[in-house]
Amino acid sequence: MSTFGLFGIEIFKQFRRLRTHIGTFGLLGIVLAVAIGLKYGDASHFVGRLTRQPNFQIYGSPVNALFLARVVLPMTVFLFLPLFVSLVAGDQISGEAADGTLRTVLTRPVNRFALLSAKFTLAIVYVGALTAFLGVAALTVGWALFGVGGLVSFGWDGVSYFGIAEGVHRLTLSYGLAAVYVLAVASVAFLVSTLSSNSLVPIGVTMALMVMCGVLGQIPYFESAKPYLFTTYSELFLRAFDVPVDYPALRHGVFALLVYVVACFCVSALIFTRKDILS
Amino acid sequence: MKTVRVTVIGLLLVTVLAANARTDALIEKLRAQLARVKDYRCDVILNARLPSFTVSNMRMALYYKRPNKLHVEAKEGFAMLPEEGLYLGDPVEETLRSYNLIRLGDVKWQGRAAVKYALRPKVDSAAPLASARIFVDKARAVPLGFTGASPQFGDVTTVFSYSLVEKKFWLPTKTVFTMKYAPKHSADGRVVESRSGNATLTYSNYKINTNLPDSLFKRPAKSGSSAGPRAGRQGRGRK
Amino acid sequence: MTADLQTTDEPCLIAAGLSKRFGSFTAVDRLDLKVDRGQTFGFLGPNGAGKSTTIRMMLGLVSPSAGVVTLLGRDVALERTKALKRVGAMVEIPAFYSYLTGRQNVRLFARLSGGASEDDVTQALKLVGILHRADSKVRTYSHGMKQRLGIASALAPRPDLVILDEPTNGLDPEGVREVRDLIRDLGTRHGMTVFLSSHLLHEVEQVCSHVAVIANGRLMVQGAVSQLLGNHFGPVEFEVDRPEEAAALIQATMGLAPHWTDDTRVAIHMDRAQAAEANTILVGKGFKVSAIERRKQTLEDVYLQLVRDQAEVEAAELQ
């Protein structure tokens, strides 16, 4: 059976699993919580940051659909998105090994590499779909509660404003970059899942790796290792709001993350195609 | 350098006394021409790259009514404008309220024949814009731009481009504001801070003398800094 | 599909020198098996004998440390997917996607085998007797139902060779009987070759035409069940009035030592001709022979004998 056919089966299975939808509900919850906070709480924190600009007059409100999509991204990229995708990506092999269904599948005339490719494709699609869902949910909820407007983006070095068209473009770029980072995390979880027969292990190991690499990246002694840690690129999505966009830096970051993705897949394939299925 | 500056200031003081005594024909022509515009509305697009604030395609509707009523509508939900340096509304009235003009002579500026004036603050509280100059187009009798230096903005330049609206009013189609600081360098020569920036306002769809109601310029009282532009303007000079 | 198949006289399943070592532990040791088309082949051995590891190697789940497995003419190590094309298998406790229905599971696994018609799926579910629950989530199935579903999913793509690992495990007595009947039918009525592992002697004896016995990873014996039992004739028992004297007489005249004697009987190992001769001698000397009986040896006797022999060999090896 082809990878494509297997992918169809994987999609069919994955969609019927509760686990698949935890991320969806989790992200929707976060979006709603932030939206309600902005709607009924005090948004003056943001306006206050705006007025820190010397002698600026403010007209209208920065809080709108695009703004919501912008603020929920950093709230989710560092923990929730990686967690939710690890839940699915880290379960691909280990979960079926734990259930014993993996051995049933592999007693069929199914090429192991094709199966792994189908599952990895599923992980990629899931990362894309979940990230896109976050964006679409934030835009929809934001549109319903606040309407649409230009995008105000608070960065570490100041405030940026983008008109609606430009704002949507920047957000798309940013969500794309976030998805690539999350995909790298998912790939790590996927790799660990080929080594374990317990679907909790990949999630735990991935989260631990994220924290560890994050900490390593903070220690000056390990400065030289920094370009090789995937967590170094966790903030890549914020650079979509740079003016002007530093495309070479983005390309470099995306390349580094994709190297992670490809490497994780190759190692997964090496492990999985040779593995004795004993569970 | 210092002696030069002292000398220049000394000379200026002399001319200030002289200039205040008489009116300038070009300035009067300019004021008369601008006075024909009782009010206007136009669409404005702001693009800016300022230290810690960048703007791309911020769309606004700008309403102006003589002498100094200004109202801004955010067309995409949100807008913010610096209170200084952009000279919205009537740049000349704005300037003359706080400064005296001293004619310095004919120059060529931005490719047009212009008269150069120095600006002298009327009162101490006015924003100190040292060596401020205004350039007025001789043929069209419109301000071509400003140059100056301030501790807040560094070396600043504002350049207006015009078109003849409704075949009789010279109104700006574009305002370019630039500020330039000497970049600060660290010990090893790296640029550690560069506060230079620019802002461009593009104007279109002018509607002139439509008798805009005063109520349009009353902004609902809001707490804090989101009060109306007039209130902000009165606060000019505060930090 | 038939183009993939080799000539029908070629064995369905061959294992040659099959070994698997996990570190220093040898789970399967130089195993040779041959299953011909149409056989219902029992793979018999106690728990932990290496049956499951052998089946995993046959299906390509575990790679052998040495040796080759050929299924329907294809080397599993080299052409796993082709080799498994016409094979239906169930390994250990069958596992399913609990969030899908029984029917969805059977259909899904059939698709992995190249597909089965909806009719085949229904037929397979009906055959194992769970059609009435086919559209419930597997989550709600009992252990026995999952076992039946496992067999159904192995059968749905209509394979030529069915490999079943302990198929009656966890079934109630009624279920055991049904599944055994079903397996017998697979060979006789559906023309399938069946390879099944079991630790139950009577099961293999009831169901299988051929058997291989494995203990501690090694092949003990292999052959037709009838032949295997024939090779292991039990002693002939004479019911006589004076067993001790009868035994002494036979030993003196025929040179055959008694296997055992009790109050009414003497048991001696001998073939049919010898049995007739011994009878004539006993009657001629005035013994009252009331019954002559050859005890039929069960597979269990053979099996226990083989395991005992193996233990002795190993004890000897240790010394």
PDB file of C-alpha atoms in Angstrom, chain A residues 1 4-10 12-18 91 96-113 115 119 273-279, chain C residues 20 22 53 56 59-64 80-82 84-100 104-105 108-114 150 153-154 157:
ATOM      1  CA  MET A   1       0.000   0.000   0.000  1.00  0.00           C
ATOM      2  CA  PHE A   4      -0.713   8.109   0.189  1.00  0.00           C
ATOM      3  CA  GLY A   5      -3.151   5.291   0.867  1.00  0.00           C
ATOM      4  CA  LEU A   6      -1.704   4.750   4.310  1.00  0.00           C
ATOM      5  CA  PHE A   7      -1.967   8.470   4.966  1.00  0.00           C
ATOM      6  CA  GLY A   8      -5.670   8.246   4.197  1.00  0.00           C
ATOM      7  CA  ILE A   9      -6.033   5.503   6.775  1.00  0.00           C
ATOM      8  CA  GLU A  10      -3.983   7.460   9.314  1.00  0.00           C
ATOM      9  CA  PHE A  12      -9.282   8.420   9.191  1.00  0.00           C
ATOM     10  CA  LYS A  13      -7.973   6.996  12.472  1.00  0.00           C
ATOM     11  CA  GLN A  14      -6.532  10.200  13.845  1.00  0.00           C
ATOM     12  CA  PHE A  15      -9.678  12.189  13.339  1.00  0.00           C
ATOM     13  CA  ARG A  16     -11.657   9.700  15.424  1.00  0.00           C
ATOM     14  CA  ARG A  17      -9.361  10.020  18.393  1.00  0.00           C
ATOM     15  CA  LEU A  18     -10.125  12.231  21.344  1.00  0.00           C
ATOM     16  CA  ASP A  91       1.831   9.017  19.941  1.00  0.00           C
ATOM     17  CA  GLU A  96       0.231   1.931  18.496  1.00  0.00           C
ATOM     18  CA  ALA A  97       3.068  -0.024  20.056  1.00  0.00           C
ATOM     19  CA  ALA A  98       1.402   0.305  23.456  1.00  0.00           C
ATOM     20  CA  ASP A  99      -1.998  -0.717  22.080  1.00  0.00           C
ATOM     21  CA  GLY A 100      -0.429  -3.598  20.166  1.00  0.00           C
ATOM     22  CA  THR A 101      -2.057  -2.404  16.958  1.00  0.00           C
ATOM     23  CA  LEU A 102       1.372  -1.712  15.514  1.00  0.00           C
ATOM     24  CA  ARG A 103       2.140  -5.430  15.359  1.00  0.00           C
ATOM     25  CA  THR A 104      -1.244  -6.082  13.762  1.00  0.00           C
ATOM     26  CA  VAL A 105      -0.559  -3.423  11.140  1.00  0.00           C
ATOM     27  CA  LEU A 106       2.910  -4.755  10.466  1.00  0.00           C
ATOM     28  CA  THR A 107       1.676  -8.301   9.914  1.00  0.00           C
ATOM     29  CA  ARG A 108       0.026  -6.848   6.822  1.00  0.00           C
ATOM     30  CA  PRO A 109       1.904  -6.281   3.578  1.00  0.00           C
ATOM     31  CA  VAL A 110       2.738  -2.741   4.608  1.00  0.00           C
ATOM     32  CA  ASN A 111       6.117  -1.212   3.934  1.00  0.00           C
ATOM     33  CA  ARG A 112       7.490   0.124   7.188  1.00  0.00           C
ATOM     34  CA  PHE A 113       9.052   3.184   5.601  1.00  0.00           C
ATOM     35  CA  LEU A 115       3.911   3.621   7.087  1.00  0.00           C
ATOM     36  CA  LYS A 119       2.503   8.943   9.994  1.00  0.00           C
ATOM     37  CA  THR A 273      12.654   0.062   9.725  1.00  0.00           C
ATOM     38  CA  ARG A 274      15.043  -2.083  11.755  1.00  0.00           C
ATOM     39  CA  LYS A 275      13.118  -2.299  14.970  1.00  0.00           C
ATOM     40  CA  ASP A 276      11.975  -5.650  16.370  1.00  0.00           C
ATOM     41  CA  ILE A 277       8.302  -5.341  17.203  1.00  0.00           C
ATOM     42  CA  LEU A 278       8.082  -7.135  20.527  1.00  0.00           C
ATOM     43  CA  SER A 279       5.169  -5.351  22.129  1.00  0.00           C
TER      44      SER A 279
ATOM     45  CA  LYS C  20      16.793 -15.416  17.399  1.00  0.00           C
ATOM     46  CA  PHE C  22      18.258 -11.477  22.595  1.00  0.00           C
ATOM     47  CA  THR C  53       9.104 -15.161  18.601  1.00  0.00           C
ATOM     48  CA  ARG C  56       7.011 -12.780  14.746  1.00  0.00           C
ATOM     49  CA  LEU C  59       5.760 -12.204   9.728  1.00  0.00           C
ATOM     50  CA  GLY C  60       8.761  -9.897   9.657  1.00  0.00           C
ATOM     51  CA  LEU C  61       7.971  -8.224  12.983  1.00  0.00           C
ATOM     52  CA  VAL C  62      11.269  -9.441  14.381  1.00  0.00           C
ATOM     53  CA  SER C  63      14.352  -9.916  12.266  1.00  0.00           C
ATOM     54  CA  PRO C  64      16.034 -13.302  12.725  1.00  0.00           C
ATOM     55  CA  ARG C  80       8.303  -8.811   3.231  1.00  0.00           C
ATOM     56  CA  THR C  81       5.349  -7.016   1.686  1.00  0.00           C
ATOM     57  CA  LYS C  82       5.096  -9.469  -1.221  1.00  0.00           C
ATOM     58  CA  LEU C  84       2.653 -11.181   3.334  1.00  0.00           C
ATOM     59  CA  LYS C  85       0.302 -10.384   0.471  1.00  0.00           C
ATOM     60  CA  ARG C  86      -1.707 -13.606   0.738  1.00  0.00           C
ATOM     61  CA  VAL C  87      -1.165 -14.180   4.439  1.00  0.00           C
ATOM     62  CA  GLY C  88      -3.679 -13.497   7.181  1.00  0.00           C
ATOM     63  CA  ALA C  89      -2.225 -13.323  10.651  1.00  0.00           C
ATOM     64  CA  MET C  90      -3.110 -12.823  14.245  1.00  0.00           C
ATOM     65  CA  VAL C  91      -0.273 -12.404  16.704  1.00  0.00           C
ATOM     66  CA  GLU C  92      -0.828 -12.957  20.425  1.00  0.00           C
ATOM     67  CA  ILE C  93      -3.739 -11.086  21.939  1.00  0.00           C
ATOM     68  CA  PRO C  94      -5.216  -9.314  18.938  1.00  0.00           C
ATOM     69  CA  ALA C  95      -5.097  -5.549  19.335  1.00  0.00           C
ATOM     70  CA  PHE C  96      -7.517  -3.179  17.661  1.00  0.00           C
ATOM     71  CA  TYR C  97      -8.311   0.492  17.457  1.00  0.00           C
ATOM     72  CA  SER C  98     -10.682   0.685  20.374  1.00  0.00           C
ATOM     73  CA  TYR C  99     -12.204   3.940  19.111  1.00  0.00           C
ATOM     74  CA  LEU C 100     -13.338   2.251  15.895  1.00  0.00           C
ATOM     75  CA  GLN C 104     -14.206  -0.557  10.721  1.00  0.00           C
ATOM     76  CA  ASN C 105     -11.214  -2.393  12.165  1.00  0.00           C
ATOM     77  CA  LEU C 108      -9.078  -1.097   7.803  1.00  0.00           C
ATOM     78  CA  PHE C 109      -6.776  -4.090   8.252  1.00  0.00           C
ATOM     79  CA  ALA C 110      -8.160  -5.652   5.084  1.00  0.00           C
ATOM     80  CA  ARG C 111      -7.283  -2.456   3.240  1.00  0.00           C
ATOM     81  CA  LEU C 112      -3.729  -2.828   4.460  1.00  0.00           C
ATOM     82  CA  SER C 113      -3.712  -6.318   2.934  1.00  0.00           C
ATOM     83  CA  GLY C 114      -4.863  -4.973  -0.389  1.00  0.00           C
ATOM     84  CA  GLY C 150      -8.698 -11.021  15.403  1.00  0.00           C
ATOM     85  CA  SER C 153      -9.578  -9.664  10.409  1.00  0.00           C
ATOM     86  CA  ALA C 154      -7.050 -12.350   9.486  1.00  0.00           C
ATOM     87  CA  PRO C 157      -8.880 -10.630   2.776  1.00  0.00           C
TER      88      PRO C 157
END
